[in-house]
Short mmCIF file of C-alpha atoms and ligand atoms in Angstrom, two decimals:
data_model
loop_
_atom_site.label_atom_id
_atom_site.label_comp_id
_atom_site.label_asym_id
_atom_site.label_seq_id
_atom_site.Cartn_x
_atom_site.Cartn_y
_atom_site.Cartn_z
CA MET A 185 58.74 123.06 107.94
CA SER A 186 60.66 126.19 108.85
CA PHE A 187 60.84 128.89 111.47
CA ASN A 188 57.36 129.95 112.53
CA TRP A 189 56.67 133.07 114.57
CA ASN A 190 53.18 131.87 115.44
CA ILE A 191 54.67 129.02 117.42
CA VAL A 192 56.90 131.44 119.29
CA VAL A 193 53.90 133.56 120.22
CA LYS A 194 51.64 130.64 121.07
CA TYR A 195 54.17 128.88 123.31
CA TRP A 196 55.83 131.99 124.72
CA PRO A 197 54.52 131.36 128.26
CA ARG A 198 56.37 128.03 128.24
CA PHE A 199 59.60 129.59 126.96
CA TRP A 200 59.23 132.27 129.60
CA SER A 201 58.59 129.96 132.54
CA GLY A 202 61.48 127.74 131.41
CA THR A 203 63.74 130.79 131.24
CA LEU A 204 62.76 131.90 134.72
CA LEU A 205 63.46 128.47 136.15
CA THR A 206 66.81 128.27 134.35
CA LEU A 207 67.68 131.68 135.75
CA LYS A 208 66.65 130.67 139.22
CA TYR A 209 68.73 127.49 139.25
CA ALA A 210 71.67 129.19 137.60
CA ALA A 211 71.65 132.09 140.05
CA ILE A 212 71.49 129.87 143.14
CA ALA A 213 74.11 127.51 141.75
CA ILE A 214 76.44 130.38 140.80
CA VAL A 215 76.36 131.92 144.26
CA ILE A 216 76.82 128.68 146.18
CA ALA A 217 79.31 127.15 143.72
CA THR A 218 81.47 130.26 143.95
CA VAL A 219 81.61 130.23 147.73
CA TRP A 220 82.16 126.48 147.72
CA GLY A 221 84.79 126.69 144.99
CA VAL A 222 86.78 129.38 146.81
CA LEU A 223 86.66 127.31 150.00
CA MET A 224 87.75 124.11 148.25
CA GLY A 225 90.40 125.96 146.25
CA ALA A 226 91.87 127.41 149.44
CA VAL A 227 91.91 124.03 151.18
CA SER A 228 93.46 122.21 148.22
CA TYR A 229 96.12 124.94 147.83
CA ARG A 230 97.70 124.04 151.14
CA LYS A 231 100.08 121.13 151.42
CA PRO A 232 98.02 118.02 150.83
CA ARG A 233 97.73 116.57 154.30
CA ILE A 234 94.62 114.50 155.01
CA LEU A 235 92.05 117.21 154.31
CA GLY A 236 93.88 118.48 151.25
CA THR A 237 94.09 114.99 149.80
CA ILE A 238 90.37 114.39 150.31
CA VAL A 239 89.53 117.69 148.65
CA ARG A 240 91.83 116.98 145.71
CA ALA A 241 90.19 113.58 145.25
CA TYR A 242 86.77 115.24 145.29
CA ILE A 243 87.86 117.85 142.74
CA CYS A 244 89.29 115.18 140.47
CA PHE A 245 86.16 113.01 140.65
CA PHE A 246 83.73 115.81 139.87
CA ARG A 247 85.83 117.35 137.12
CA GLU A 248 86.63 114.14 135.31
CA THR A 249 83.24 112.42 135.27
CA PRO A 250 80.17 113.56 133.28
CA LEU A 251 77.78 115.93 134.98
CA LEU A 252 74.82 113.80 133.95
CA VAL A 253 76.28 110.75 135.67
CA GLN A 254 76.71 112.85 138.82
CA ILE A 255 73.15 114.12 138.62
CA TYR A 256 71.76 110.59 138.23
CA PHE A 257 73.98 109.34 141.02
CA LEU A 258 72.66 112.00 143.39
CA PHE A 259 69.06 111.89 142.24
CA TYR A 260 68.58 108.12 142.06
CA GLY A 261 71.36 106.96 144.37
CA VAL A 262 71.86 109.37 147.21
CA SER A 263 68.23 110.52 147.48
CA ARG A 264 67.32 106.99 148.61
CA TYR A 265 69.07 107.80 151.87
CA VAL A 266 68.43 111.53 152.18
CA SER A 267 65.01 112.72 151.20
CA VAL A 268 65.37 116.02 149.41
CA SER A 269 63.56 117.41 146.39
CA ALA A 270 64.80 117.09 142.82
CA GLY A 271 65.45 120.83 142.83
CA VAL A 272 67.76 120.65 145.83
CA MET A 273 69.57 117.63 144.38
CA GLY A 274 69.95 119.53 141.14
CA ILE A 275 71.57 122.46 142.92
CA VAL A 276 73.81 120.10 144.89
CA ALA A 277 74.97 118.48 141.66
CA LEU A 278 75.71 121.79 139.97
CA VAL A 279 77.53 123.14 143.02
CA LEU A 280 79.67 120.01 143.42
CA ASN A 281 80.50 119.85 139.72
CA ASP A 282 81.04 123.49 138.82
CA GLY A 283 82.42 124.24 142.28
CA ALA A 284 85.18 121.71 141.55
CA PHE A 285 86.12 123.62 138.40
CA ILE A 286 86.05 126.93 140.26
CA ALA A 287 88.22 125.38 143.00
CA GLU A 288 90.88 124.49 140.43
CA ILE A 289 90.78 128.01 139.02
CA ILE A 290 91.16 129.51 142.50
CA ARG A 291 94.00 127.15 143.36
CA GLY A 292 95.82 128.19 140.20
CA GLY A 293 95.32 131.82 141.17
CA LEU A 294 96.64 131.22 144.68
CA GLN A 295 99.70 129.42 143.32
CA SER A 296 100.53 132.35 141.07
CA ILE A 297 100.94 134.72 144.03
CA GLU A 298 104.54 135.33 145.06
CA ILE A 299 105.58 133.56 148.27
CA GLY A 300 106.72 136.96 149.58
CA GLN A 301 103.12 137.98 150.22
CA SER A 302 102.65 135.14 152.71
CA GLU A 303 106.07 135.67 154.25
CA ALA A 304 105.38 139.35 154.84
CA ALA A 305 102.09 138.40 156.51
CA TYR A 306 103.69 135.75 158.73
CA ALA A 307 106.47 138.18 159.67
CA LEU A 308 103.81 140.59 160.93
CA GLY A 309 102.23 137.94 163.13
CA PHE A 310 99.32 136.84 160.93
CA ASN A 311 98.40 133.17 161.02
CA LYS A 312 97.78 131.04 157.95
CA PHE A 313 94.02 131.51 158.01
CA GLN A 314 94.25 135.30 158.29
CA THR A 315 96.88 135.38 155.55
CA MET A 316 94.51 133.48 153.28
CA ILE A 317 91.52 135.72 154.03
CA TYR A 318 93.20 139.13 154.03
CA PHE A 319 95.83 138.77 151.34
CA LEU A 320 95.89 135.58 149.26
CA ILE A 321 92.24 135.07 148.36
CA PRO A 322 91.60 138.73 147.44
CA GLN A 323 94.65 138.76 145.17
CA ALA A 324 93.89 135.38 143.62
CA TRP A 325 90.27 136.37 143.10
CA LYS A 326 91.24 139.44 141.13
CA LYS A 327 93.63 137.45 138.94
CA VAL A 328 91.12 134.73 138.05
CA LEU A 329 87.93 136.78 137.93
CA ASP A 330 87.58 136.38 134.16
CA SER A 331 87.89 132.60 134.35
CA VAL A 332 85.41 132.38 137.20
CA ILE A 333 82.89 134.45 135.29
CA ASN A 334 83.38 132.13 132.32
CA MET A 335 82.31 129.38 134.68
CA PHE A 336 79.10 131.30 135.30
CA SER A 337 78.25 130.96 131.60
CA ILE A 338 79.01 127.26 131.83
CA ILE A 339 76.78 126.89 134.88
CA ILE A 340 73.89 128.46 132.97
CA LYS A 341 74.32 125.87 130.22
CA ASP A 342 74.76 123.07 132.75
CA THR A 343 71.30 123.74 134.20
CA SER A 344 69.88 122.16 131.03
CA MET A 345 70.94 118.77 132.44
CA LEU A 346 68.39 119.22 135.19
CA MET A 347 65.59 118.36 132.74
CA TRP A 348 66.57 114.72 133.24
CA ILE A 349 65.44 114.90 136.86
CA THR A 350 62.00 116.39 136.25
CA ILE A 351 62.92 120.05 136.48
CA CYS A 352 60.97 122.08 133.92
CA GLU A 353 63.73 124.48 132.94
CA LEU A 354 64.26 126.00 129.50
CA THR A 355 65.56 122.93 127.66
CA TYR A 356 62.76 120.80 129.08
CA GLN A 357 60.23 123.38 127.85
CA CYS A 358 61.80 123.44 124.39
CA ASN A 359 61.35 119.67 124.24
CA GLN A 360 57.72 120.05 125.26
CA ILE A 361 57.10 122.78 122.69
CA ASN A 362 58.64 120.56 120.03
CA ASN A 363 56.39 117.67 121.08
CA TYR A 364 53.28 119.85 120.69
CA SER A 365 54.25 121.87 117.63
CA PHE A 366 56.31 119.31 115.68
CA ASN A 367 58.61 122.21 114.80
CA PRO A 368 62.10 121.52 116.19
CA ILE A 369 63.66 124.39 114.21
CA THR A 370 61.53 126.98 115.97
CA SER A 371 61.55 125.26 119.37
CA TYR A 372 65.30 124.88 119.68
CA LEU A 373 66.33 128.00 117.82
CA VAL A 374 64.34 130.18 120.21
CA GLY A 375 65.66 128.17 123.18
CA GLY A 376 69.21 128.58 121.94
CA ALA A 377 68.66 132.31 121.39
CA ILE A 378 67.52 132.72 124.99
CA TYR A 379 70.65 130.94 126.29
CA LEU A 380 72.71 133.25 124.10
CA ILE A 381 71.01 136.32 125.59
CA LEU A 382 71.81 135.04 129.09
CA PHE A 383 75.43 134.53 127.99
CA PHE A 384 75.69 138.12 126.78
CA ALA A 385 74.16 139.36 130.02
CA VAL A 386 76.92 137.58 131.96
CA GLN A 387 79.58 139.00 129.64
CA GLY A 388 78.15 142.47 130.18
CA ALA A 389 78.41 142.00 133.93
CA ARG A 390 82.00 140.82 133.48
CA LYS A 391 82.89 143.98 131.54
CA LEU A 392 81.38 146.16 134.25
CA LEU A 393 83.31 144.30 136.94
CA SER A 394 86.63 144.39 135.11
CA MET A 395 86.24 148.12 134.55
CA LYS A 396 85.79 148.52 138.27
CA ASN A 397 88.91 146.44 138.78
CA ASN A 398 91.01 148.22 136.19
CA PRO A 399 93.69 150.16 138.08
CA LYS A 400 94.19 152.65 135.24
CA ARG A 401 90.60 153.73 135.45
CA ALA A 402 90.86 153.87 139.21
CA ILE A 403 93.72 156.38 138.89
CA GLU A 404 91.80 158.48 136.39
CA LYS A 405 88.81 158.51 138.68
CA ARG A 406 90.90 159.55 141.66
CA GLY A 407 92.40 162.31 139.55
CA GLU A 408 88.92 163.52 138.65
CA SER A 409 87.66 163.54 142.20
CA ALA A 410 90.80 165.31 143.41
CA ALA A 411 90.44 168.01 140.78
CA MET B 1325 126.64 155.89 179.15
CA SER B 1326 129.62 153.60 179.07
CA GLU B 1327 128.58 151.83 182.27
CA MET B 1328 125.12 151.42 180.75
CA SER B 1329 126.45 149.85 177.60
CA GLU B 1330 128.24 147.17 179.56
CA LYS B 1331 124.90 146.04 180.93
CA LYS B 1332 123.16 146.03 177.56
CA GLU B 1333 120.65 143.29 177.23
CA ILE B 1334 120.77 140.64 174.55
CA VAL B 1335 117.75 140.93 172.26
CA VAL B 1336 118.29 137.82 170.25
CA SER B 1337 120.74 135.01 170.75
CA LEU B 1338 121.46 132.22 168.28
CA GLN B 1339 123.16 129.27 169.94
CA HIS B 1340 124.78 126.56 167.85
CA VAL B 1341 122.15 126.87 165.15
CA THR B 1342 122.32 124.35 162.34
CA LYS B 1343 120.14 124.29 159.27
CA GLN B 1344 120.08 121.99 156.28
CA PHE B 1345 118.19 121.98 153.02
CA GLY B 1346 118.20 118.29 152.15
CA SER B 1347 121.83 117.27 152.26
CA LEU B 1348 123.12 120.84 151.93
CA THR B 1349 124.25 122.41 155.21
CA VAL B 1350 123.43 126.11 155.04
CA LEU B 1351 124.03 127.10 158.66
CA ASP B 1352 126.74 125.11 160.38
CA ASP B 1353 126.80 125.56 164.15
CA MET B 1354 126.30 129.32 164.08
CA SER B 1355 126.19 131.41 167.24
CA LEU B 1356 125.46 135.11 167.39
CA ASP B 1357 124.26 137.54 170.07
CA VAL B 1358 122.54 140.76 169.11
CA TYR B 1359 122.55 143.40 171.86
CA GLU B 1360 120.08 146.18 172.40
CA HIS B 1361 120.62 149.25 170.15
CA GLU B 1362 123.19 147.38 168.14
CA VAL B 1363 123.35 147.39 164.34
CA VAL B 1364 124.78 144.11 163.13
CA VAL B 1365 125.63 143.84 159.44
CA LEU B 1366 125.90 140.43 157.77
CA CYS B 1367 127.91 140.19 154.60
CA GLY B 1368 129.68 137.59 152.54
CA PRO B 1369 129.55 135.84 149.19
CA SER B 1370 126.32 134.64 147.63
CA GLY B 1371 125.03 131.38 149.06
CA GLY B 1372 126.85 131.91 152.35
CA GLY B 1373 123.62 131.62 154.34
CA LYS B 1374 122.95 135.30 155.15
CA SER B 1375 119.27 135.26 154.21
CA THR B 1376 118.70 131.92 155.85
CA LEU B 1377 120.30 133.11 159.09
CA LEU B 1378 118.13 136.21 159.10
CA ARG B 1379 114.99 134.21 158.38
CA THR B 1380 115.60 131.75 161.19
CA ILE B 1381 115.48 134.66 163.65
CA ASN B 1382 111.76 135.23 163.06
CA GLY B 1383 110.94 131.63 162.28
CA LEU B 1384 110.47 131.89 158.51
CA GLU B 1385 112.97 129.03 158.37
CA LYS B 1386 112.88 126.18 160.87
CA ILE B 1387 116.22 125.27 162.39
CA GLY B 1388 117.64 121.77 162.53
CA SER B 1389 119.44 121.92 165.85
CA GLY B 1390 120.58 124.51 168.35
CA LYS B 1391 118.32 127.15 169.77
CA ILE B 1392 117.26 130.74 169.37
CA LEU B 1393 116.46 132.91 172.40
CA TYR B 1394 114.43 136.07 172.10
CA ARG B 1395 114.83 138.23 175.24
CA GLY B 1396 115.87 135.10 177.09
CA THR B 1397 112.92 132.97 175.98
CA GLU B 1398 113.54 130.04 173.71
CA VAL B 1399 111.66 130.48 170.43
CA ASN B 1400 109.41 127.56 169.52
CA HIS B 1401 106.49 126.94 167.19
CA ARG B 1402 104.01 127.94 169.88
CA ASN B 1403 105.38 131.35 170.81
CA ILE B 1404 106.75 132.34 167.40
CA LYS B 1405 103.57 134.12 166.24
CA GLU B 1406 103.65 136.33 169.32
CA ILE B 1407 107.40 136.98 169.02
CA ARG B 1408 107.07 137.94 165.35
CA LYS B 1409 104.94 140.89 166.36
CA HIS B 1410 108.04 142.36 168.04
CA ILE B 1411 110.39 141.69 165.12
CA GLY B 1412 110.07 143.75 161.96
CA MET B 1413 111.27 142.31 158.67
CA VAL B 1414 112.09 144.18 155.48
CA PHE B 1415 112.55 142.12 152.33
CA GLN B 1416 114.57 142.63 149.20
CA GLN B 1417 111.39 142.49 147.11
CA PHE B 1418 109.44 144.82 149.46
CA ASN B 1419 106.45 142.43 149.64
CA LEU B 1420 103.85 145.11 150.23
CA PHE B 1421 100.35 143.64 150.15
CA ASN B 1422 99.34 144.21 146.53
CA ASN B 1423 95.62 144.19 147.21
CA LEU B 1424 95.79 147.01 149.76
CA THR B 1425 96.51 150.73 149.65
CA VAL B 1426 99.47 152.13 151.56
CA ARG B 1427 97.07 153.11 154.34
CA ASP B 1428 95.75 149.56 154.73
CA ASN B 1429 99.22 148.04 154.35
CA LEU B 1430 100.21 150.06 157.38
CA LEU B 1431 97.07 149.59 159.46
CA ILE B 1432 96.08 145.99 158.93
CA ALA B 1433 98.72 144.32 161.10
CA PRO B 1434 98.45 146.52 164.22
CA VAL B 1435 94.65 146.60 163.97
CA LYS B 1436 94.11 142.90 163.30
CA THR B 1437 96.97 141.22 165.14
CA GLN B 1438 97.56 143.69 167.97
CA LYS B 1439 93.97 144.93 168.33
CA LYS B 1440 95.09 148.56 168.21
CA LYS B 1441 92.61 151.37 167.56
CA LYS B 1442 92.29 152.25 163.91
CA ASP B 1443 92.20 156.05 164.21
CA GLU B 1444 95.21 156.12 166.51
CA MET B 1445 97.12 153.92 164.11
CA LEU B 1446 96.20 156.13 161.19
CA LYS B 1447 97.61 159.15 163.00
CA LYS B 1448 100.79 157.24 163.68
CA ALA B 1449 101.00 156.03 160.07
CA VAL B 1450 100.72 159.58 158.75
CA GLU B 1451 103.42 160.76 161.14
CA TYR B 1452 105.81 158.06 159.98
CA LEU B 1453 105.01 158.67 156.32
CA GLU B 1454 105.83 162.34 156.84
CA ILE B 1455 109.13 161.50 158.50
CA PHE B 1456 110.08 159.32 155.53
CA GLY B 1457 108.81 161.79 152.94
CA ILE B 1458 105.93 159.79 151.46
CA ALA B 1459 102.88 161.25 153.17
CA ASP B 1460 101.25 161.94 149.79
CA LYS B 1461 101.14 158.20 149.03
CA LEU B 1462 98.62 157.25 151.70
CA ASP B 1463 95.93 156.25 149.20
CA SER B 1464 98.18 154.77 146.53
CA TYR B 1465 98.41 151.09 145.72
CA PRO B 1466 101.86 149.44 145.75
CA HIS B 1467 102.01 149.23 141.94
CA GLN B 1468 101.73 153.01 141.78
CA LEU B 1469 104.93 153.51 143.82
CA SER B 1470 108.59 153.52 142.83
CA GLY B 1471 110.86 150.87 144.31
CA GLY B 1472 112.33 153.30 146.81
CA GLN B 1473 108.89 154.43 147.91
CA LYS B 1474 107.73 150.82 148.27
CA GLN B 1475 110.69 149.99 150.45
CA ARG B 1476 110.12 153.03 152.67
CA VAL B 1477 106.47 152.01 153.06
CA ALA B 1478 107.65 148.50 153.96
CA ILE B 1479 109.90 149.98 156.63
CA VAL B 1480 107.01 152.03 158.03
CA ARG B 1481 104.81 148.92 157.97
CA SER B 1482 107.28 147.23 160.29
CA LEU B 1483 107.59 150.33 162.48
CA MET B 1484 103.83 150.39 162.98
CA MET B 1485 104.24 147.28 165.13
CA GLU B 1486 106.69 149.16 167.40
CA PRO B 1487 109.33 146.51 166.85
CA ASP B 1488 112.00 145.67 169.33
CA LEU B 1489 114.29 144.41 166.56
CA MET B 1490 114.34 144.90 162.82
CA LEU B 1491 115.72 142.55 160.19
CA PHE B 1492 116.70 143.72 156.70
CA ASP B 1493 117.48 141.30 153.87
CA GLU B 1494 119.31 143.25 151.16
CA PRO B 1495 116.83 146.13 151.37
CA THR B 1496 118.42 148.04 148.48
CA SER B 1497 119.42 145.23 146.11
CA ALA B 1498 116.27 145.47 144.00
CA LEU B 1499 116.49 149.25 143.67
CA ASP B 1500 117.76 151.53 140.94
CA PRO B 1501 120.90 153.43 142.03
CA GLU B 1502 119.10 156.74 142.46
CA MET B 1503 116.67 155.19 144.94
CA ILE B 1504 119.21 153.43 147.10
CA LYS B 1505 120.09 156.57 149.00
CA GLU B 1506 116.54 157.32 150.12
CA VAL B 1507 116.18 153.85 151.62
CA LEU B 1508 119.61 153.93 153.25
CA ASP B 1509 118.70 157.33 154.71
CA ALA B 1510 115.57 155.78 156.20
CA ILE B 1511 117.65 153.05 157.83
CA ARG B 1512 120.20 155.63 159.07
CA ARG B 1513 117.31 157.40 160.75
CA LEU B 1514 116.26 154.19 162.51
CA SER B 1515 119.81 153.68 163.68
CA SER B 1516 119.91 157.19 165.12
CA MET B 1517 116.66 156.39 166.92
CA GLY B 1518 118.49 153.52 168.59
CA MET B 1519 116.68 150.71 166.80
CA THR B 1520 118.29 147.29 167.15
CA MET B 1521 118.87 145.94 163.66
CA VAL B 1522 120.37 143.05 161.76
CA ILE B 1523 121.07 144.01 158.17
CA VAL B 1524 122.21 141.90 155.25
CA THR B 1525 123.77 144.22 152.71
CA HIS B 1526 126.44 144.56 150.07
CA GLU B 1527 126.62 148.34 150.61
CA MET B 1528 129.97 148.33 152.39
CA GLY B 1529 130.23 152.10 152.72
CA PHE B 1530 126.89 152.13 154.44
CA ALA B 1531 127.86 149.20 156.67
CA ARG B 1532 131.00 150.97 157.75
CA GLU B 1533 128.98 154.01 158.70
CA VAL B 1534 126.05 152.49 160.63
CA ALA B 1535 127.23 149.09 161.84
CA SER B 1536 128.38 148.52 165.37
CA ARG B 1537 129.47 145.04 164.39
CA VAL B 1538 129.98 143.20 161.13
CA CYS B 1539 129.85 139.46 160.48
CA PHE B 1540 131.39 137.73 157.50
CA LEU B 1541 129.52 134.58 156.51
CA GLU B 1542 131.01 132.04 154.20
CA GLY B 1543 130.46 128.34 153.67
CA ALA B 1544 127.69 128.10 156.26
CA LYS B 1545 129.95 129.55 158.98
CA ILE B 1546 130.33 132.92 160.61
CA ARG B 1547 134.03 133.31 159.79
CA VAL B 1548 134.44 136.76 161.27
CA ASN B 1549 132.36 138.56 163.89
CA THR B 1550 133.97 141.76 165.09
CA ASP B 1551 133.53 145.49 165.63
CA THR B 1552 133.26 147.59 162.50
CA LYS B 1553 136.66 149.25 162.68
CA THR B 1554 138.53 145.99 163.09
CA PHE B 1555 136.45 144.40 160.37
CA PHE B 1556 137.41 146.91 157.72
CA GLU B 1557 140.86 147.97 158.82
CA ASP B 1558 142.48 145.30 160.87
CA THR B 1559 141.30 141.86 159.88
CA GLU B 1560 143.58 138.84 159.86
CA ASP B 1561 141.20 136.60 157.96
CA GLU B 1562 142.53 135.92 154.46
CA ARG B 1563 139.15 135.14 152.93
CA LEU B 1564 137.66 138.33 154.32
CA LYS B 1565 140.61 140.37 152.99
CA GLN B 1566 140.00 138.82 149.60
CA PHE B 1567 136.26 139.51 149.80
CA LEU B 1568 136.79 143.11 150.87
CA SER B 1569 139.34 143.81 148.17
CA VAL B 1570 136.96 142.54 145.54
CA ILE B 1571 133.90 144.30 146.84
CA LEU B 1572 135.61 147.60 147.75
CA HIS B 1573 137.38 147.95 144.42
CA HIS B 1574 134.32 146.99 142.49
N1 ATP C 72 114.26 126.92 150.25
C1 ATP C 72 115.49 126.42 149.93
N2 ATP C 72 115.60 125.16 149.49
C2 ATP C 72 116.82 124.64 149.18
N3 ATP C 72 117.97 125.33 149.26
C3 ATP C 72 117.91 126.61 149.67
C4 ATP C 72 116.67 127.22 150.02
N4 ATP C 72 116.92 128.49 150.39
C5 ATP C 72 118.24 128.66 150.29
N5 ATP C 72 118.84 127.53 149.85
C6 ATP C 72 120.31 127.35 149.65
O1 ATP C 72 120.93 127.67 150.85
C7 ATP C 72 122.17 128.33 150.61
C8 ATP C 72 122.20 129.64 151.37
O2 ATP C 72 121.21 130.49 150.84
P1 ATP C 72 120.99 131.96 151.35
O3 ATP C 72 119.86 132.50 150.57
O4 ATP C 72 120.86 131.96 152.82
O5 ATP C 72 122.34 132.68 150.92
P2 ATP C 72 122.69 134.20 150.92
O6 ATP C 72 123.95 134.33 151.67
O7 ATP C 72 121.54 135.01 151.35
O8 ATP C 72 122.99 134.47 149.38
P3 ATP C 72 122.65 135.75 148.46
O9 ATP C 72 123.75 136.75 148.71
O10 ATP C 72 122.73 135.20 147.07
O11 ATP C 72 121.31 136.23 148.83
C9 ATP C 72 122.28 128.50 149.11
O12 ATP C 72 123.12 127.50 148.62
C10 ATP C 72 120.88 128.30 148.62
O13 ATP C 72 120.87 127.72 147.34
MG1 MG C 73 120.17 136.37 150.41
#
């Protein structure tokens, strides 16, 4: 038994629908987890009063326990009390888990900004919230952009856990194809290759973004447009 | 004019201000009045509390006891945000907003905290930049400027708020020698415009030229607080004499 192109062709619709579902969950989770992560990072950055302490406890719990345990907890535990679909629970799990990692990244970024930036803002009459929104988060975001985009790749891989709660994403489909074809080499190699393509797509987007952020290029561009 | 100056109003008044960091007393029962159009220079050895004193004036440091009056109103945590809009502060490290161009550094505070019109503020910003010789830097980011240019932008950023009082904490200490003059010139210009200022500096020649009054801080106390001429030429204080002889022959 070895790699077999016929299996790829025959089961391509399954690979494809799995890929689309993986993409859909990853995209939604990436957007919400990023917003959530920035929010939690900003709250946990401040002196840990009551809210800060709660947020730090949340971040610790979701970073230091397995994602699958969290998914089961939400899907079997919490959905007894709140009736939402497996898909929504899946997104919630990914957002809470990966959002906690993003929050830590953002907090690190915020802590690396010189205190003088906040002091200058306060001296001009800005309050803490405005200082965060106008100065600290934009600067932190730029510093940690690479790490956050790495998290996007991780989120794509994390969607494979959703197969355990009846979501027919790519890994689930690879399992199915293996069950029908009895050819694990082909089933999982193609699945893996598709994940790899998604990874390179994210890296490509990262390169584009970092070029846009690169000050040197910005100067060159301004020079061009001035000329 | 001389009758007028007798009736000068006090802009800021520190009354028996005490400040501690843990068990270390940094300001020990300090009192100081700053009058309108006055330039007060603070000097003294490192660790004497100059920066801390300056920072208490706009509430960047909380005080332990005593009180601070701004235009007769006691400063507290409720009114400090409003009062800060009238007090400009220039830092040793410039502290321009790194994520914004010069234009936005200058516009963001008046537009967002004072609700001023953006196009009017832009006109004003360009005028100031021209006065200080940096009009071509409007679209630059802070990291594209020299230290002297950054500090002049920082001064303009404060001026955009139409401050009633300006505070300077060693504005030239982080600059290369050839850039010190351009920043001192900018401050000279403010002084000739009649701006009320409190300046921490080690530039004694400059202090002698612009200050109306000089204070010598040492060991958490204001040891000497006198007019500029007396300060440099006629002091009785032994520690100040020592300090001056070291710093002037340096
Ligand atoms: N945030 C802080 N926490 C603890 N101690 C501090 C803090 N800020 C200042 N100090 C201490 O307070 C004292 C006075 O500091 P301050 O910065 O006001 O002195 P300075 O006169 O400005 O000195 P320099 O000329 O070195 O700038 C110093 O002993 C300093 O170590
Ligand atoms: Mg100092």
